[in-house]
Each structure stands twice: as C-alpha cells, then as structure tokens.
C-alpha cells in the first residue's frame, strides 16, 4: 500500500510540475507578445513623431494632411506592390517651392553634396525639400489587410522594385526633375569608372525630366580626388550630353573635393556656379583652351536648318566664343562664320 501511495504522489507531483511549466511558458509568451507589441507600437509612434517633427520645421504646411496623404500611398498594400503613382496625392499636397538656378542633383556623391549644401545655402537637393527632408534615411512599409505603418521587416531597396521606399524616392525625384528650371547643377563622382550610371536615379529618372527652354544649362561638377580615375571626357558623360533635351547647354567641371569644402565654408563665396571659380576655366574637352590657341582664320560651322543657328546655350554660345574673338582680334586675319 505504501508503495502504491508513493507512486500516486509522485505522479501528482510530476503533473503539478508539468502544469506549472506550461503556465510559465504561456506567461513568458504573453509577456514577450506584450513587449513586442509595445516595442512595435513605440517604433510606429517614433516614426510618426519624427515625421511630424521634421515636417513642422517647414512653415506654412498642414503636416497632418501631408501625413495622411503619405500613409494612403502604402497602407493596406502588398509590401512589394506600391507603384510610384501611389505617391501622386502626396506630391500634390506638398509642392516644391521655386528653386530656379539653385537645384542640385547628385549621384554617388551623397555625403559630399549634403556637406556642401548643409554648410552653404546656395543650392537645394531633393533631400532639402520638405518631403525629402522628412523621409530621408527612414524605412517604412505597409501590409495587405492592415492600415498600420511598419518600420521593421520591410523589403530592402533591391529586394523588389515597387517597395514603398524605392517608389517614393523615384516619384519625388521625378517631381524634383520636373520642377528643374534655369541653370541646373549635378554633382557626380569622379572616383568611379562610370560617374553617369544608367541605373542611377539621376540617369533613369531625373535627367529625363529636364526640358528646354525651361532648363537652360546643365552644369556637371565632377568631384575628384588625387587619384581619381575619371575626368570630363569620360564616355558616360558623353552619353549624358547626347541624352539631354535639344537646346540644353552643357558644361563639365573637374572640382577637387577639398575645393568644394573650402567654398562651402567660405561665406564670401557667391551663391552661383562661380563658386567653382578656377575650375570654370576647364569646361569639357577644354573648349576655351582650344579657342585661345586658334590663330589666323577660324571657322564656325552652324546649322542653317534651325531658326536660331547660333545657340547661346551651346558650348560656343556660353561665353566660349569670347576668348576666341579676343585671340583673333589681336592677330592678323578675321573671324569667318560659315
């Protein structure tokens, strides 16, 4: 009897231990779920707070309306099926201000260009606009069947073409390109083999939006280092010139990064393309140097089929004919236009 009672007591003890263990596991899972929920909720709240805080730095905008338009683009959508046009209402809610002659585009020069624009308020990149500033360096996405904003578990840039972040930057970059006017500047990386990459946002989206006569000239600032492998004669830059809308002028300047930093920190430098100062004397293919060494009779071949054969936005028209004239006037002979 005593042996049988002992076995029953042992079974009851084991059963109680099992029940307690199950309860402990359930409590642990509940606690983890609560902690996870609170964490995710805090991240969503932090995202919203950061969005609103950044937005409110720009005066005259309804930030709640902008937030609502932003969320409508991606909530309750598949994380890899957010088309660029989903952000159209957002773009309409926060239009760009007038930035003629001050718009700065970039490719593979993010840190350099933002150090420069941050130090000197001469130019504005898309990240300096309201929408670009609010969402710069942030990650977000939605989920089918949910009206929430998620900041974790979102697809990376290359993971799918129509993810929420990638579609936003393609759309806002297209709008920024559409808004380009006057003299436009782009900073490209002179330390890589292909500064004008066909897969970059600048090449695939922004530059295609530049239209003449709204855009007069494109100034390429090729940021170089001591051992840079690229200069203004790079084949990819020739592709850039050939892809520009007819009538848009083009100049390329090889500018050391150290020179840019000096200009950015110097309050006496003017806010125009002349911040490149000594580099302005080195346009693509050294056109000015070619003009300066011309002697005797010189000819310029112009297109007689155009209403304006002499295009003031061409390399010749953008001031490069002046050194040619000055050189020739000091020598025997005359300037022949044929």
mmCIF file of C-alpha atoms in Angstrom:
data_model
loop_
_atom_site.group_PDB
_atom_site.id
_atom_site.type_symbol
_atom_site.label_atom_id
_atom_site.label_comp_id
_atom_site.label_asym_id
_atom_site.label_seq_id
_atom_site.Cartn_x
_atom_site.Cartn_y
_atom_site.Cartn_z
ATOM 1 C CA UNK A 1 0.000 0.000 0.000
ATOM 2 C CA UNK A 2 2.692 2.413 0.954
ATOM 3 C CA UNK A 3 4.468 1.731 -2.331
ATOM 4 C CA UNK A 4 1.258 2.399 -4.291
ATOM 5 C CA UNK A 5 0.612 5.661 -2.416
ATOM 6 C CA UNK A 6 4.163 6.806 -3.140
ATOM 7 C CA UNK A 7 3.735 6.223 -6.867
ATOM 8 C CA UNK A 8 0.462 8.179 -6.922
ATOM 9 C CA UNK A 9 2.048 11.061 -5.057
ATOM 10 C CA UNK A 10 4.970 11.077 -7.493
ATOM 11 C CA UNK A 11 2.557 11.185 -10.446
ATOM 12 C CA UNK A 12 0.650 14.079 -8.882
ATOM 13 C CA UNK A 13 3.904 15.921 -8.266
ATOM 14 C CA UNK A 14 5.033 15.443 -11.850
ATOM 15 C CA UNK A 15 1.595 16.543 -13.089
ATOM 16 C CA UNK A 16 1.780 19.726 -10.997
ATOM 17 C CA UNK A 17 5.294 20.427 -12.289
ATOM 18 C CA UNK A 18 4.095 19.968 -15.867
ATOM 19 C CA UNK A 19 1.119 22.272 -15.328
ATOM 20 C CA UNK A 20 3.356 24.898 -13.722
ATOM 21 C CA UNK A 21 5.838 24.602 -16.600
ATOM 22 C CA UNK A 22 3.050 25.067 -19.182
ATOM 23 C CA UNK A 23 1.730 28.077 -17.267
ATOM 24 C CA UNK A 24 5.227 29.549 -17.094
ATOM 25 C CA UNK A 25 5.708 29.111 -20.871
ATOM 26 C CA UNK A 26 2.319 30.704 -21.567
ATOM 27 C CA UNK A 27 3.114 33.620 -19.271
ATOM 28 C CA UNK A 28 6.500 34.038 -20.954
ATOM 29 C CA UNK A 29 4.882 34.070 -24.401
ATOM 30 C CA UNK A 30 2.278 36.581 -23.237
ATOM 31 C CA UNK A 31 4.980 38.808 -21.783
ATOM 32 C CA UNK A 32 7.046 38.551 -24.965
ATOM 33 C CA UNK A 33 3.984 39.362 -27.055
ATOM 34 C CA UNK A 34 3.217 42.392 -24.896
ATOM 35 C CA UNK A 35 6.814 43.600 -25.033
ATOM 36 C CA UNK A 36 6.948 43.059 -28.801
ATOM 37 C CA UNK A 37 3.637 44.859 -29.270
ATOM 38 C CA UNK A 38 4.745 47.775 -27.133
ATOM 39 C CA UNK A 39 8.077 47.940 -28.983
ATOM 40 C CA UNK A 40 6.440 47.891 -32.415
ATOM 41 C CA UNK A 41 3.875 50.430 -31.286
ATOM 42 C CA UNK A 42 6.651 52.655 -29.921
ATOM 43 C CA UNK A 43 8.541 52.376 -33.215
ATOM 44 C CA UNK A 44 5.426 53.354 -35.154
ATOM 45 C CA UNK A 45 4.863 56.250 -32.749
ATOM 46 C CA UNK A 46 8.519 57.245 -33.083
ATOM 47 C CA UNK A 47 8.210 57.171 -36.879
ATOM 48 C CA UNK A 48 5.109 59.375 -36.766
ATOM 49 C CA UNK A 49 6.718 61.726 -34.247
ATOM 50 C CA UNK A 50 9.884 62.052 -36.327
ATOM 51 C CA UNK A 51 7.811 62.668 -39.482
ATOM 52 C CA UNK A 52 5.760 65.413 -37.793
ATOM 53 C CA UNK A 53 8.767 66.986 -36.059
ATOM 54 C CA UNK A 54 10.692 67.253 -39.315
ATOM 55 C CA UNK A 55 7.638 68.484 -41.212
ATOM 56 C CA UNK A 56 6.908 71.254 -38.735
ATOM 57 C CA UNK A 57 10.297 72.820 -39.420
ATOM 58 C CA UNK A 58 8.822 73.916 -42.758
ATOM 59 C CA UNK A 59 6.392 76.776 -42.219
ATOM 60 C CA UNK A 60 3.039 77.092 -43.949
ATOM 61 C CA UNK A 61 2.250 73.388 -44.441
ATOM 62 C CA UNK A 62 -0.506 71.217 -42.983
ATOM 63 C CA UNK A 63 1.634 68.363 -41.647
ATOM 64 C CA UNK A 64 -1.307 66.194 -40.607
ATOM 65 C CA UNK A 65 -2.707 66.408 -44.136
ATOM 66 C CA UNK A 66 0.715 65.503 -45.543
ATOM 67 C CA UNK A 67 0.966 62.540 -43.142
ATOM 68 C CA UNK A 68 -2.468 61.275 -44.185
ATOM 69 C CA UNK A 69 -1.574 61.546 -47.893
ATOM 70 C CA UNK A 70 1.723 59.780 -47.207
ATOM 71 C CA UNK A 71 0.088 56.828 -45.440
ATOM 72 C CA UNK A 72 -2.538 56.386 -48.147
ATOM 73 C CA UNK A 73 0.241 55.534 -50.606
ATOM 74 C CA UNK A 74 1.309 52.257 -48.977
ATOM 75 C CA UNK A 75 -1.024 51.117 -46.147
ATOM 76 C CA UNK A 76 -3.118 48.020 -46.876
ATOM 77 C CA UNK A 77 -0.845 47.211 -49.824
ATOM 78 C CA UNK A 78 1.475 44.350 -50.564
ATOM 79 C CA UNK A 79 4.958 45.395 -49.463
ATOM 80 C CA UNK A 80 6.316 44.825 -52.966
ATOM 81 C CA UNK A 81 3.413 46.359 -54.869
ATOM 82 C CA UNK A 82 3.486 50.096 -54.171
ATOM 83 C CA UNK A 83 3.605 51.872 -57.569
ATOM 84 C CA UNK A 84 5.251 55.286 -57.895
ATOM 85 C CA UNK A 85 1.920 56.891 -58.813
ATOM 86 C CA UNK A 86 0.565 55.930 -55.385
ATOM 87 C CA UNK A 87 2.545 58.935 -54.094
ATOM 88 C CA UNK A 88 0.931 61.402 -56.538
ATOM 89 C CA UNK A 89 -1.513 62.772 -53.891
ATOM 90 C CA UNK A 90 1.417 63.270 -51.505
ATOM 91 C CA UNK A 91 3.386 65.233 -54.113
ATOM 92 C CA UNK A 92 0.312 67.386 -54.763
ATOM 93 C CA UNK A 93 -0.119 68.038 -51.028
ATOM 94 C CA UNK A 94 3.452 69.316 -50.579
ATOM 95 C CA UNK A 95 4.527 71.033 -53.840
ATOM 96 C CA UNK A 96 8.083 72.313 -54.281
ATOM 97 C CA UNK A 97 8.903 75.978 -53.827
ATOM 98 C CA UNK A 98 10.581 77.936 -56.628
ATOM 99 C CA UNK A 99 14.252 76.922 -56.866
ATOM 100 C CA UNK A 100 15.321 78.127 -60.313
ATOM 101 C CA UNK A 101 19.132 78.157 -60.716
ATOM 102 C CA UNK A 102 19.528 76.586 -57.256
ATOM 103 C CA UNK A 103 18.600 72.948 -57.845
ATOM 104 C CA UNK A 104 21.346 70.453 -57.101
ATOM 105 C CA UNK A 105 21.153 66.836 -58.253
ATOM 106 C CA UNK A 106 23.661 64.138 -57.352
ATOM 107 C CA UNK A 107 24.730 60.563 -57.948
ATOM 108 C CA UNK A 108 27.186 58.597 -55.806
ATOM 109 C CA UNK A 109 28.185 61.822 -54.001
ATOM 110 C CA UNK A 110 25.614 61.861 -51.194
ATOM 111 C CA UNK A 111 27.898 62.803 -48.307
ATOM 112 C CA UNK A 112 29.851 65.396 -50.287
ATOM 113 C CA UNK A 113 26.806 67.139 -51.720
ATOM 114 C CA UNK A 114 24.968 67.291 -48.404
ATOM 115 C CA UNK A 115 28.036 68.516 -46.538
ATOM 116 C CA UNK A 116 28.233 71.262 -49.149
ATOM 117 C CA UNK A 117 24.547 72.258 -49.206
ATOM 118 C CA UNK A 118 24.408 71.998 -45.422
ATOM 119 C CA UNK A 119 27.319 74.398 -44.994
ATOM 120 C CA UNK A 120 26.245 76.878 -47.668
ATOM 121 C CA UNK A 121 22.665 77.666 -48.599
ATOM 122 C CA UNK A 122 23.418 78.144 -52.298
ATOM 123 C CA UNK A 123 21.779 75.018 -53.660
ATOM 124 C CA UNK A 124 18.973 72.650 -52.679
ATOM 125 C CA UNK A 125 18.882 68.891 -53.200
ATOM 126 C CA UNK A 126 15.697 66.847 -53.132
ATOM 127 C CA UNK A 127 16.615 65.888 -49.554
ATOM 128 C CA UNK A 128 16.494 69.572 -48.618
ATOM 129 C CA UNK A 129 12.856 69.873 -49.702
ATOM 130 C CA UNK A 130 10.025 69.166 -47.287
ATOM 131 C CA UNK A 131 9.248 65.614 -48.437
ATOM 132 C CA UNK A 132 12.884 64.676 -48.967
ATOM 133 C CA UNK A 133 13.896 66.047 -45.582
ATOM 134 C CA UNK A 134 11.007 64.416 -43.719
ATOM 135 C CA UNK A 135 11.679 60.934 -45.083
ATOM 136 C CA UNK A 136 15.449 60.999 -45.522
ATOM 137 C CA UNK A 137 17.123 57.855 -44.116
ATOM 138 C CA UNK A 138 13.789 56.413 -42.905
ATOM 139 C CA UNK A 139 12.362 52.958 -43.604
ATOM 140 C CA UNK A 140 8.653 52.141 -43.804
ATOM 141 C CA UNK A 141 6.115 49.835 -45.427
ATOM 142 C CA UNK A 142 2.548 48.614 -45.139
ATOM 143 C CA UNK A 143 0.906 45.189 -45.278
ATOM 144 C CA UNK A 144 -2.124 43.829 -47.055
ATOM 145 C CA UNK A 145 -5.116 43.838 -44.724
ATOM 146 C CA UNK A 146 -3.578 46.353 -42.324
ATOM 147 C CA UNK A 147 -3.858 50.127 -42.016
ATOM 148 C CA UNK A 148 -0.692 50.383 -39.952
ATOM 149 C CA UNK A 149 2.747 51.686 -40.802
ATOM 150 C CA UNK A 150 5.597 49.227 -40.214
ATOM 151 C CA UNK A 151 9.239 50.155 -39.755
ATOM 152 C CA UNK A 152 10.718 46.652 -39.463
ATOM 153 C CA UNK A 153 10.591 43.693 -41.802
ATOM 154 C CA UNK A 154 10.287 45.982 -44.821
ATOM 155 C CA UNK A 155 11.887 44.930 -48.135
ATOM 156 C CA UNK A 156 15.287 46.397 -48.929
ATOM 157 C CA UNK A 157 15.896 48.686 -51.922
ATOM 158 C CA UNK A 158 16.966 45.917 -54.309
ATOM 159 C CA UNK A 159 14.618 43.274 -52.911
ATOM 160 C CA UNK A 160 11.676 44.351 -55.060
ATOM 161 C CA UNK A 161 11.247 47.243 -57.475
ATOM 162 C CA UNK A 162 7.924 48.519 -56.115
ATOM 163 C CA UNK A 163 8.657 48.637 -52.413
ATOM 164 C CA UNK A 164 7.322 51.669 -50.532
ATOM 165 C CA UNK A 165 10.677 53.422 -50.017
ATOM 166 C CA UNK A 166 12.032 52.910 -53.530
ATOM 167 C CA UNK A 167 8.778 54.019 -55.160
ATOM 168 C CA UNK A 168 8.713 57.144 -53.012
ATOM 169 C CA UNK A 169 12.231 58.224 -53.958
ATOM 170 C CA UNK A 170 11.612 57.505 -57.641
ATOM 171 C CA UNK A 171 8.418 59.573 -57.534
ATOM 172 C CA UNK A 172 9.762 62.525 -55.549
ATOM 173 C CA UNK A 173 12.917 62.558 -57.720
ATOM 174 C CA UNK A 174 10.769 62.662 -60.853
ATOM 175 C CA UNK A 175 8.820 65.587 -59.394
ATOM 176 C CA UNK A 176 12.083 67.347 -58.478
ATOM 177 C CA UNK A 177 13.332 66.820 -62.033
ATOM 178 C CA UNK A 178 10.047 68.124 -63.458
ATOM 179 C CA UNK A 179 10.492 71.254 -61.369
ATOM 180 C CA UNK A 180 14.047 71.932 -62.634
ATOM 181 C CA UNK A 181 14.473 75.331 -64.243
ATOM 182 C CA UNK A 182 17.196 77.743 -65.300
ATOM 183 C CA UNK A 183 20.753 76.566 -64.700
ATOM 184 C CA UNK A 184 20.777 73.111 -63.104
ATOM 185 C CA UNK A 185 23.760 71.534 -61.337
ATOM 186 C CA UNK A 186 24.630 67.901 -60.664
ATOM 187 C CA UNK A 187 27.498 66.507 -58.575
ATOM 188 C CA UNK A 188 28.913 63.260 -59.921
ATOM 189 C CA UNK A 189 31.651 61.007 -58.558
ATOM 190 C CA UNK A 190 34.983 61.305 -60.363
ATOM 191 C CA UNK A 191 36.478 58.417 -58.393
ATOM 192 C CA UNK A 192 34.475 55.732 -60.208
ATOM 193 C CA UNK A 193 34.629 54.473 -63.786
ATOM 194 C CA UNK A 194 31.048 55.440 -64.666
ATOM 195 C CA UNK A 195 30.026 58.698 -62.985
ATOM 196 C CA UNK A 196 26.847 58.867 -65.077
ATOM 197 C CA UNK A 197 25.405 55.420 -64.416
ATOM 198 C CA UNK A 198 22.320 54.490 -66.469
ATOM 199 C CA UNK A 199 20.842 52.689 -63.437
ATOM 200 C CA UNK A 200 21.093 55.689 -61.088
ATOM 201 C CA UNK A 201 18.023 57.748 -60.203
ATOM 202 C CA UNK A 202 19.656 60.777 -61.799
ATOM 203 C CA UNK A 203 20.106 58.985 -65.141
ATOM 204 C CA UNK A 204 16.965 56.856 -65.168
ATOM 205 C CA UNK A 205 14.537 59.394 -63.700
ATOM 206 C CA UNK A 206 15.666 62.964 -63.085
ATOM 207 C CA UNK A 207 17.654 63.986 -66.167
ATOM 208 C CA UNK A 208 14.867 62.687 -68.409
ATOM 209 C CA UNK A 209 12.609 65.352 -66.907
ATOM 210 C CA UNK A 210 14.866 68.259 -67.947
ATOM 211 C CA UNK A 211 13.162 70.112 -70.798
ATOM 212 C CA UNK A 212 14.327 73.062 -72.863
ATOM 213 C CA UNK A 213 13.701 76.029 -72.649
ATOM 214 C CA UNK A 214 12.625 75.611 -69.029
ATOM 215 C CA UNK A 215 16.090 74.206 -68.286
ATOM 216 C CA UNK A 216 18.774 76.359 -69.899
ATOM 217 C CA UNK A 217 22.021 74.679 -68.868
ATOM 218 C CA UNK A 218 23.291 71.620 -67.021
ATOM 219 C CA UNK A 219 26.492 72.108 -65.042
ATOM 220 C CA UNK A 220 28.245 68.861 -64.119
ATOM 221 C CA UNK A 221 30.517 69.097 -61.091
ATOM 222 C CA UNK A 222 32.779 66.062 -61.267
ATOM 223 C CA UNK A 223 34.094 65.633 -57.722
ATOM 224 C CA UNK A 224 37.657 64.374 -57.940
ATOM 225 C CA UNK A 225 40.336 63.154 -55.550
ATOM 226 C CA UNK A 226 44.098 62.937 -56.020
ATOM 227 C CA UNK A 227 43.825 59.502 -57.587
ATOM 228 C CA UNK A 228 40.538 59.936 -59.436
ATOM 229 C CA UNK A 229 40.111 57.639 -62.426
ATOM 230 C CA UNK A 230 37.653 59.838 -64.305
ATOM 231 C CA UNK A 231 37.634 63.250 -65.978
ATOM 232 C CA UNK A 232 35.210 65.283 -68.066
ATOM 233 C CA UNK A 233 35.973 63.291 -71.219
ATOM 234 C CA UNK A 234 34.532 60.120 -69.677
ATOM 235 C CA UNK A 235 32.392 58.097 -72.081
ATOM 236 C CA UNK A 236 29.422 58.034 -69.708
ATOM 237 C CA UNK A 237 29.394 61.846 -69.632
ATOM 238 C CA UNK A 238 29.265 61.880 -73.417
ATOM 239 C CA UNK A 239 26.185 59.681 -73.095
ATOM 240 C CA UNK A 240 24.771 62.273 -70.715
ATOM 241 C CA UNK A 241 25.248 65.097 -73.222
ATOM 242 C CA UNK A 242 23.667 63.067 -76.024
ATOM 243 C CA UNK A 243 20.645 62.282 -73.860
ATOM 244 C CA UNK A 244 19.914 65.897 -72.927
ATOM 245 C CA UNK A 245 16.855 67.559 -74.385
ATOM 246 C CA UNK A 246 17.788 69.539 -77.500
ATOM 247 C CA UNK A 247 18.769 73.094 -76.628
ATOM 248 C CA UNK A 248 20.031 72.469 -73.082
ATOM 249 C CA UNK A 249 23.590 73.709 -72.678
ATOM 250 C CA UNK A 250 26.230 71.558 -71.002
ATOM 251 C CA UNK A 251 29.400 72.243 -69.040
ATOM 252 C CA UNK A 252 31.574 69.925 -67.008
ATOM 253 C CA UNK A 253 33.991 70.973 -64.250
ATOM 254 C CA UNK A 254 36.559 68.784 -62.540
ATOM 255 C CA UNK A 255 36.497 70.037 -58.945
ATOM 256 C CA UNK A 256 38.606 68.625 -56.083
ATOM 257 C CA UNK A 257 36.518 67.672 -53.068
ATOM 258 C CA UNK A 258 38.786 69.797 -50.875
ATOM 259 C CA UNK A 259 37.972 72.835 -53.027
ATOM 260 C CA UNK A 260 34.249 72.228 -52.587
ATOM 261 C CA UNK A 261 34.644 72.070 -48.829
ATOM 262 C CA UNK A 262 36.632 75.323 -48.840
ATOM 263 C CA UNK A 263 33.950 77.040 -50.919
ATOM 264 C CA UNK A 264 31.197 75.686 -48.704
ATOM 265 C CA UNK A 265 32.798 77.074 -45.568
ATOM 266 C CA UNK A 266 33.633 80.487 -47.068
ATOM 267 C CA UNK A 267 30.773 82.983 -46.517
ATOM 268 C CA UNK A 268 32.342 85.361 -49.068
ATOM 269 C CA UNK A 269 31.813 82.975 -51.973
ATOM 270 C CA UNK A 270 28.798 83.964 -54.137
ATOM 271 C CA UNK A 271 25.791 81.660 -54.440
ATOM 272 C CA UNK A 272 26.066 80.729 -58.106
ATOM 273 C CA UNK A 273 28.047 78.444 -60.371
ATOM 274 C CA UNK A 274 31.081 80.722 -59.947
ATOM 275 C CA UNK A 275 31.762 79.004 -56.635
ATOM 276 C CA UNK A 276 33.840 76.691 -58.801
ATOM 277 C CA UNK A 277 35.990 79.708 -59.645
ATOM 278 C CA UNK A 278 39.267 78.401 -61.074
ATOM 279 C CA UNK A 279 37.553 75.243 -62.303
ATOM 280 C CA UNK A 280 35.279 77.292 -64.570
ATOM 281 C CA UNK A 281 38.261 77.643 -66.854
ATOM 282 C CA UNK A 282 38.208 73.908 -67.543
ATOM 283 C CA UNK A 283 34.955 73.058 -69.371
ATOM 284 C CA UNK A 284 34.509 69.719 -71.084
ATOM 285 C CA UNK A 285 37.131 68.944 -73.736
ATOM 286 C CA UNK A 286 38.958 72.192 -72.850
ATOM 287 C CA UNK A 287 36.931 74.236 -75.328
ATOM 288 C CA UNK A 288 38.286 77.538 -74.072
ATOM 289 C CA UNK A 289 41.902 76.411 -74.386
ATOM 290 C CA UNK A 290 41.160 75.321 -77.926
ATOM 291 C CA UNK A 291 39.770 78.791 -78.678
ATOM 292 C CA UNK A 292 42.716 80.570 -77.114
ATOM 293 C CA UNK A 293 45.183 78.722 -79.332
ATOM 294 C CA UNK A 294 43.272 79.417 -82.534
ATOM 295 C CA UNK A 295 45.053 81.765 -84.980
ATOM 296 C CA UNK A 296 44.617 83.268 -88.444
ATOM 297 C CA UNK A 297 41.224 82.450 -89.973
ATOM 298 C CA UNK A 298 38.818 80.496 -87.831
ATOM 299 C CA UNK A 299 35.529 78.996 -88.925
ATOM 300 C CA UNK A 300 32.430 78.083 -87.000
ATOM 301 C CA UNK A 301 30.031 75.709 -88.687
ATOM 302 C CA UNK A 302 26.418 76.395 -87.728
ATOM 303 C CA UNK A 303 23.179 74.596 -88.577
ATOM 304 C CA UNK A 304 21.294 76.562 -91.230
ATOM 305 C CA UNK A 305 18.201 74.417 -90.825
ATOM 306 C CA UNK A 306 17.490 75.829 -87.388
ATOM 307 C CA UNK A 307 15.650 79.111 -86.801
ATOM 308 C CA UNK A 308 18.490 80.208 -84.499
ATOM 309 C CA UNK A 309 21.768 78.798 -85.869
ATOM 310 C CA UNK A 310 23.746 80.496 -83.100
ATOM 311 C CA UNK A 311 22.503 78.845 -79.892
ATOM 312 C CA UNK A 312 23.503 80.880 -76.810
ATOM 313 C CA UNK A 313 23.304 77.722 -74.692
ATOM 314 C CA UNK A 314 25.836 75.791 -76.798
ATOM 315 C CA UNK A 315 29.495 75.438 -75.801
ATOM 316 C CA UNK A 316 30.326 78.222 -78.234
ATOM 317 C CA UNK A 317 27.386 80.334 -77.146
ATOM 318 C CA UNK A 318 28.013 80.016 -73.401
ATOM 319 C CA UNK A 319 30.864 82.513 -73.430
ATOM 320 C CA UNK A 320 33.416 80.290 -75.168
ATOM 321 C CA UNK A 321 33.323 82.381 -78.362
ATOM 322 C CA UNK A 322 34.641 85.407 -76.433
ATOM 323 C CA UNK A 323 38.201 84.170 -75.863
ATOM 324 C CA UNK A 324 38.176 83.031 -79.471
ATOM 325 C CA UNK A 325 37.279 86.545 -80.648
ATOM 326 C CA UNK A 326 39.788 88.189 -78.340
ATOM 327 C CA UNK A 327 42.586 85.963 -79.584
ATOM 328 C CA UNK A 328 41.729 86.587 -83.199
ATOM 329 C CA UNK A 329 41.341 90.322 -82.875
ATOM 330 C CA UNK A 330 44.919 90.560 -81.656
ATOM 331 C CA UNK A 331 46.216 88.619 -84.663
ATOM 332 C CA UNK A 332 46.100 89.209 -88.420
ATOM 333 C CA UNK A 333 43.017 87.811 -90.038
ATOM 334 C CA UNK A 334 39.357 87.903 -89.271
ATOM 335 C CA UNK A 335 36.613 85.723 -87.821
ATOM 336 C CA UNK A 336 34.706 83.914 -90.539
ATOM 337 C CA UNK A 337 31.305 82.471 -89.796
ATOM 338 C CA UNK A 338 30.461 79.842 -92.366
#
